[in-house]
Coordinates of C-alpha atoms in Angstrom, one line a residue:
M1 CA 123.1 -227.2 223.2
L2 CA 120.2 -226.2 225.4
D3 CA 122.3 -226.8 228.5
L4 CA 125.1 -224.7 227.0
L5 CA 122.6 -221.9 226.3
L6 CA 121.2 -222.0 229.8
R7 CA 124.6 -221.8 231.4
A8 CA 125.5 -218.9 229.1
L9 CA 122.4 -217.1 230.1
D10 CA 123.1 -217.8 233.8
T11 CA 126.6 -216.3 233.3
A12 CA 125.6 -213.4 231.1
I13 CA 122.4 -212.0 232.7
P14 CA 124.1 -210.6 235.8
V15 CA 126.8 -209.0 233.7
L16 CA 124.3 -207.6 231.2
V17 CA 122.2 -206.1 234.0
T18 CA 125.3 -204.4 235.3
I19 CA 126.2 -203.1 231.8
F20 CA 122.6 -201.8 231.3
L21 CA 122.7 -200.0 234.7
G22 CA 126.1 -198.5 233.7
L23 CA 124.8 -197.2 230.4
F24 CA 121.7 -195.9 232.1
L25 CA 123.8 -194.3 234.8
A26 CA 126.1 -192.7 232.3
G27 CA 123.2 -191.2 230.4
M28 CA 121.4 -190.0 233.5
L29 CA 124.5 -188.3 234.9
M30 CA 125.2 -186.7 231.6
E31 CA 121.6 -185.7 231.0
L32 CA 121.3 -184.0 234.4
G33 CA 124.8 -182.4 234.2
I34 CA 126.0 -184.2 237.4
L35 CA 129.2 -185.5 235.7
D36 CA 130.4 -182.0 235.1
R37 CA 130.4 -181.2 238.8
L38 CA 131.9 -184.6 239.9
S39 CA 134.6 -184.9 237.4
V40 CA 136.7 -182.1 239.0
L41 CA 137.7 -184.6 241.7
S42 CA 139.7 -186.8 239.3
K43 CA 140.6 -184.3 236.6
P44 CA 144.3 -183.9 237.9
L45 CA 145.0 -187.6 237.2
V46 CA 143.4 -187.8 233.8
S47 CA 144.9 -184.5 232.8
M48 CA 148.4 -185.8 233.4
A49 CA 147.7 -188.4 230.7
N50 CA 146.2 -185.8 228.3
L51 CA 142.9 -187.6 228.5
P52 CA 139.8 -185.4 228.0
P53 CA 138.1 -184.1 231.2
I54 CA 134.9 -186.1 230.5
S55 CA 136.9 -189.3 231.2
A56 CA 137.4 -188.1 234.8
S57 CA 133.8 -189.0 235.6
S58 CA 134.1 -192.6 234.5
F59 CA 137.2 -193.0 236.7
L60 CA 135.1 -192.0 239.7
V61 CA 132.4 -194.5 238.8
S62 CA 135.0 -197.3 238.5
L63 CA 135.6 -197.0 242.2
G64 CA 132.3 -198.7 242.5
S65 CA 132.0 -200.7 239.3
A66 CA 134.5 -201.1 236.5
V67 CA 131.8 -202.5 234.2
A68 CA 129.6 -199.5 234.8
A69 CA 132.6 -197.1 234.3
N70 CA 133.6 -198.8 231.0
S71 CA 130.0 -198.7 229.9
M72 CA 130.2 -194.9 230.4
I73 CA 133.3 -194.8 228.3
A74 CA 131.6 -196.7 225.6
E75 CA 128.7 -194.2 225.8
F76 CA 131.2 -191.3 225.4
K77 CA 132.8 -193.0 222.4
M78 CA 129.4 -193.5 220.7
R79 CA 128.6 -189.8 221.3
G80 CA 131.8 -188.9 219.5
A81 CA 133.6 -187.5 222.6
L82 CA 136.4 -190.1 222.5
D83 CA 138.5 -191.7 219.7
D84 CA 139.9 -195.2 219.8
R85 CA 143.2 -194.3 221.5
E86 CA 141.5 -192.3 224.2
T87 CA 139.0 -195.1 224.7
V88 CA 141.7 -197.7 225.3
L89 CA 143.6 -195.4 227.7
C90 CA 140.5 -194.5 229.6
A91 CA 139.5 -198.1 230.0
M92 CA 143.0 -199.0 231.3
M93 CA 142.7 -196.1 233.7
N94 CA 139.4 -197.4 234.9
S95 CA 141.0 -200.7 235.9
I96 CA 143.2 -199.0 238.5
P97 CA 140.4 -198.7 241.2
V98 CA 140.0 -202.5 240.9
Y99 CA 143.5 -202.9 242.3
I100 CA 142.6 -200.7 245.2
R101 CA 139.5 -202.7 246.1
E102 CA 141.4 -206.0 245.6
I103 CA 144.2 -204.9 248.0
L104 CA 141.8 -203.8 250.7
T105 CA 139.3 -206.7 250.4
Y106 CA 141.5 -209.6 249.3
Q107 CA 145.2 -209.1 249.4
I108 CA 145.5 -207.8 253.0
P109 CA 142.7 -209.7 254.8
V110 CA 143.1 -213.0 252.9
V111 CA 146.4 -213.5 251.0
V112 CA 148.8 -212.1 253.5
P113 CA 147.6 -214.2 256.4
L114 CA 147.6 -217.3 254.2
L115 CA 151.0 -216.9 252.7
G116 CA 152.7 -215.3 255.7
P117 CA 154.3 -211.9 256.0
V118 CA 157.2 -212.4 253.6
V119 CA 155.5 -214.2 250.6
G120 CA 152.1 -212.4 251.3
V121 CA 153.6 -209.0 251.3
F122 CA 155.7 -209.9 248.2
Y123 CA 152.5 -211.0 246.4
A124 CA 150.6 -207.9 247.4
G125 CA 153.6 -205.8 246.3
V126 CA 153.5 -207.3 242.8
F127 CA 149.9 -206.5 242.7
I128 CA 150.6 -202.9 243.7
T129 CA 153.5 -202.6 241.3
T130 CA 151.2 -203.8 238.4
A131 CA 148.8 -201.0 239.2
I132 CA 151.6 -198.4 239.3
V133 CA 153.1 -199.6 236.0
K134 CA 149.7 -199.3 234.3
I135 CA 149.2 -195.8 235.6
I136 CA 152.7 -194.8 234.4
I137 CA 152.1 -196.5 231.0
V138 CA 148.7 -194.7 230.5
I139 CA 150.3 -191.3 231.4
V140 CA 153.3 -191.9 229.2
L141 CA 151.2 -193.1 226.2
G142 CA 148.7 -190.3 226.8
R143 CA 151.4 -187.7 226.7
L144 CA 153.0 -189.2 223.6
M145 CA 149.9 -190.1 221.6
L146 CA 147.4 -187.5 222.7
R147 CA 149.3 -184.3 222.3
G148 CA 146.9 -181.5 221.7
R149 CA 144.0 -183.7 222.4
N150 CA 143.0 -182.1 225.7
G151 CA 139.4 -181.5 226.7
A152 CA 139.3 -178.0 225.4
E153 CA 140.1 -179.0 221.9
I154 CA 137.6 -181.8 221.5
H155 CA 134.9 -180.8 219.1
W156 CA 132.0 -182.3 221.0
Q157 CA 129.0 -180.5 222.3
P158 CA 127.3 -182.1 225.4
P159 CA 123.6 -182.7 225.0
E160 CA 121.1 -180.2 226.2
R161 CA 120.6 -180.6 229.9
N162 CA 117.2 -181.8 231.1
G163 CA 116.4 -180.9 234.7
N164 CA 113.3 -183.2 234.8
P165 CA 114.3 -186.6 236.0
I166 CA 111.2 -188.4 234.5
E167 CA 111.8 -186.9 231.0
A168 CA 115.5 -187.6 231.3
T169 CA 114.8 -191.2 232.2
L170 CA 112.5 -191.8 229.3
K171 CA 115.0 -190.2 226.9
I172 CA 117.9 -192.3 228.2
L173 CA 115.9 -195.5 227.9
R174 CA 115.1 -194.8 224.3
T175 CA 118.7 -193.9 223.4
Q176 CA 120.4 -196.7 225.2
M177 CA 118.4 -199.6 223.8
R178 CA 120.3 -199.9 220.5
P179 CA 123.8 -200.0 222.1
F180 CA 122.6 -202.3 224.8
A181 CA 121.2 -204.7 222.2
R182 CA 124.5 -204.7 220.4
I183 CA 126.5 -205.3 223.6
S184 CA 124.1 -208.1 224.6
I185 CA 124.4 -210.0 221.4
T186 CA 128.2 -209.7 221.4
Y187 CA 128.6 -210.8 225.0
M188 CA 126.3 -213.8 224.6
T189 CA 128.2 -214.9 221.5
M190 CA 131.6 -214.7 223.3
T191 CA 130.2 -216.4 226.4
L192 CA 128.9 -219.3 224.4
L193 CA 132.3 -219.6 222.7
V194 CA 134.2 -219.6 225.9
L195 CA 131.9 -222.1 227.6
S196 CA 132.0 -224.4 224.5
L197 CA 135.9 -224.3 224.5
N198 CA 135.8 -225.1 228.3
D199 CA 133.5 -228.0 227.8
H200 CA 135.8 -229.4 225.1
G201 CA 138.8 -229.3 227.5
F202 CA 140.6 -226.5 225.7
F203 CA 141.8 -224.7 228.8
E204 CA 142.7 -228.0 230.6
R205 CA 145.1 -228.9 227.8
L206 CA 147.2 -225.8 228.6
S207 CA 149.4 -227.9 230.9
V208 CA 152.0 -226.1 233.1
L209 CA 153.9 -229.3 234.0
P210 CA 156.6 -229.0 231.2
I211 CA 157.2 -225.4 232.1
A212 CA 157.4 -226.1 235.8
Q213 CA 160.0 -228.7 235.2
T214 CA 162.0 -226.3 233.0
F215 CA 162.2 -223.9 235.9
G216 CA 163.4 -226.6 238.2
L217 CA 160.4 -226.6 240.6
S218 CA 160.2 -229.5 243.0
P219 CA 157.4 -232.1 242.6
E220 CA 155.6 -230.6 245.7
A221 CA 155.2 -227.4 243.8
I222 CA 153.4 -228.9 240.8
V223 CA 150.0 -229.3 242.5
P224 CA 149.7 -225.8 243.9
L225 CA 151.0 -224.4 240.6
T226 CA 148.5 -226.3 238.4
T227 CA 145.7 -225.5 240.9
Y228 CA 146.6 -221.8 241.0
V229 CA 146.2 -221.5 237.2
A230 CA 142.6 -222.8 237.6
S231 CA 141.9 -221.0 240.9
P232 CA 144.3 -218.6 242.5
L233 CA 142.6 -218.8 245.9
I234 CA 142.8 -222.6 246.0
G235 CA 146.4 -222.5 244.8
I236 CA 147.3 -220.0 247.5
S237 CA 145.5 -222.2 250.1
L238 CA 147.6 -225.2 249.1
L239 CA 150.8 -223.2 249.2
S240 CA 150.1 -222.0 252.8
P241 CA 150.7 -225.2 254.7
M242 CA 153.7 -226.0 252.4
I243 CA 155.3 -222.7 253.4
Q244 CA 154.6 -223.3 257.1
S245 CA 155.9 -226.9 257.1
G246 CA 159.0 -225.9 255.2
S247 CA 158.4 -228.2 252.2
L248 CA 158.7 -225.1 250.0
T249 CA 161.0 -222.2 250.7
E250 CA 159.6 -218.7 250.6
I251 CA 161.5 -218.1 247.3
Q252 CA 160.1 -221.3 245.8
A253 CA 156.5 -220.3 246.9
A254 CA 156.9 -216.8 245.4
T255 CA 158.2 -218.5 242.2
V256 CA 155.1 -220.7 242.0
L257 CA 152.9 -217.6 242.4
M258 CA 154.6 -215.7 239.6
L259 CA 154.8 -218.6 237.2
G260 CA 151.2 -219.5 238.0
S261 CA 150.1 -215.9 237.4
I262 CA 151.8 -215.8 234.0
F263 CA 149.7 -218.8 232.9
M264 CA 146.6 -217.8 234.7
L265 CA 146.2 -214.2 233.4
P266 CA 145.9 -215.1 229.7
I267 CA 143.3 -217.8 230.6
F268 CA 141.4 -215.4 232.8
A269 CA 141.5 -212.8 230.0
M270 CA 140.1 -215.3 227.5
K271 CA 137.4 -216.5 229.9
S272 CA 136.3 -213.2 231.4
M273 CA 137.9 -210.1 230.0
V274 CA 137.4 -210.8 226.3
P275 CA 133.6 -211.3 226.6
N276 CA 133.3 -208.2 228.8
Y277 CA 135.5 -205.8 226.8
T278 CA 134.4 -206.9 223.3
A279 CA 130.8 -206.6 224.4
I280 CA 131.2 -203.1 225.7
F281 CA 133.7 -201.6 223.2
G282 CA 133.4 -203.9 220.1
A283 CA 135.9 -206.6 219.0
R284 CA 138.7 -204.4 217.7
V285 CA 139.0 -201.9 220.6
G286 CA 138.0 -204.5 223.2
L287 CA 140.7 -207.0 222.2
M288 CA 143.2 -204.1 222.1
I289 CA 142.4 -203.2 225.7
V290 CA 142.6 -206.8 226.9
T291 CA 145.9 -207.5 225.1
I292 CA 147.6 -204.4 226.4
S293 CA 146.3 -204.8 230.0
T294 CA 147.0 -208.5 230.2
G295 CA 150.4 -208.0 228.5
L296 CA 151.5 -205.4 231.1
S297 CA 150.4 -207.7 234.0
V298 CA 152.3 -210.6 232.6
M299 CA 155.3 -208.5 231.9
V300 CA 155.5 -207.3 235.6
R301 CA 155.2 -210.8 236.9
A302 CA 157.8 -212.1 234.4
I303 CA 160.3 -209.4 235.7
F304 CA 159.6 -210.5 239.3
L305 CA 160.0 -214.2 238.2
L306 CA 163.4 -213.5 236.7
A307 CA 164.5 -211.7 239.8
L308 CA 163.4 -214.6 242.0
L309 CA 165.3 -217.1 239.7
S310 CA 168.4 -215.0 239.9
I311 CA 168.2 -215.0 243.7
G312 CA 167.4 -218.7 244.0

């Protein structure tokens, strides 16, 4: 039990530090009135989704840190500026910059060279498509669900601005301790649960072998498929020589990637996203965000998988 607690602390402390900095940053930017000036840069995008203008600021922050941006959204919600629907859509919008960073820092420099121009570009294309689908879904849902809920009609008064940085800092530290304590307790609880399930082999029992056989994959594809579910980078590294040697065709390799993603994403959501989002937004809203976001990602990959199977 002590070992489990120490590992949970080792996992949770860096995340909780980031969350605290996000809450502090949100409060500081709001207290000094900086958000009002920065949000004009991203207002066109959020206005298309009928999201309130205050959510534009968190989208900018998400370019640097999605956790910090979501902490800001949680702060807006606690201040009464966002309802549950707006919170879910804002959090989904905040995930879009993650795709941009991933494409620039991982897909192009790592994945494409490993998988080759055909499979690599296909894989990156699926990633880009997922981001575009999420943007479209947020805009469509926002326009359908948030009619009349634009920023001018939200009955929320921003706090009185404080131009003194020292006074603003002390005020923010006082006001953020309660939400940070709630988030910390929730995150630690979820982290302990996930680590305990992992120690008891829960995730390892989710075997992909029967599914792989159902889709008619060759025996050579089983190892990279199973490995990809546990670690996408290692799975891709195993696929690379198989593609180059011709033991797997490009369509088979792409099929392995899509099938592996369909299994990997829910496991990743349980291990990482559920603790993060439930800690920041609470169990109900957090699970709603994780379910919708993961469901959309799986849906996109399922569509591409069906297309590959029809070609193959």
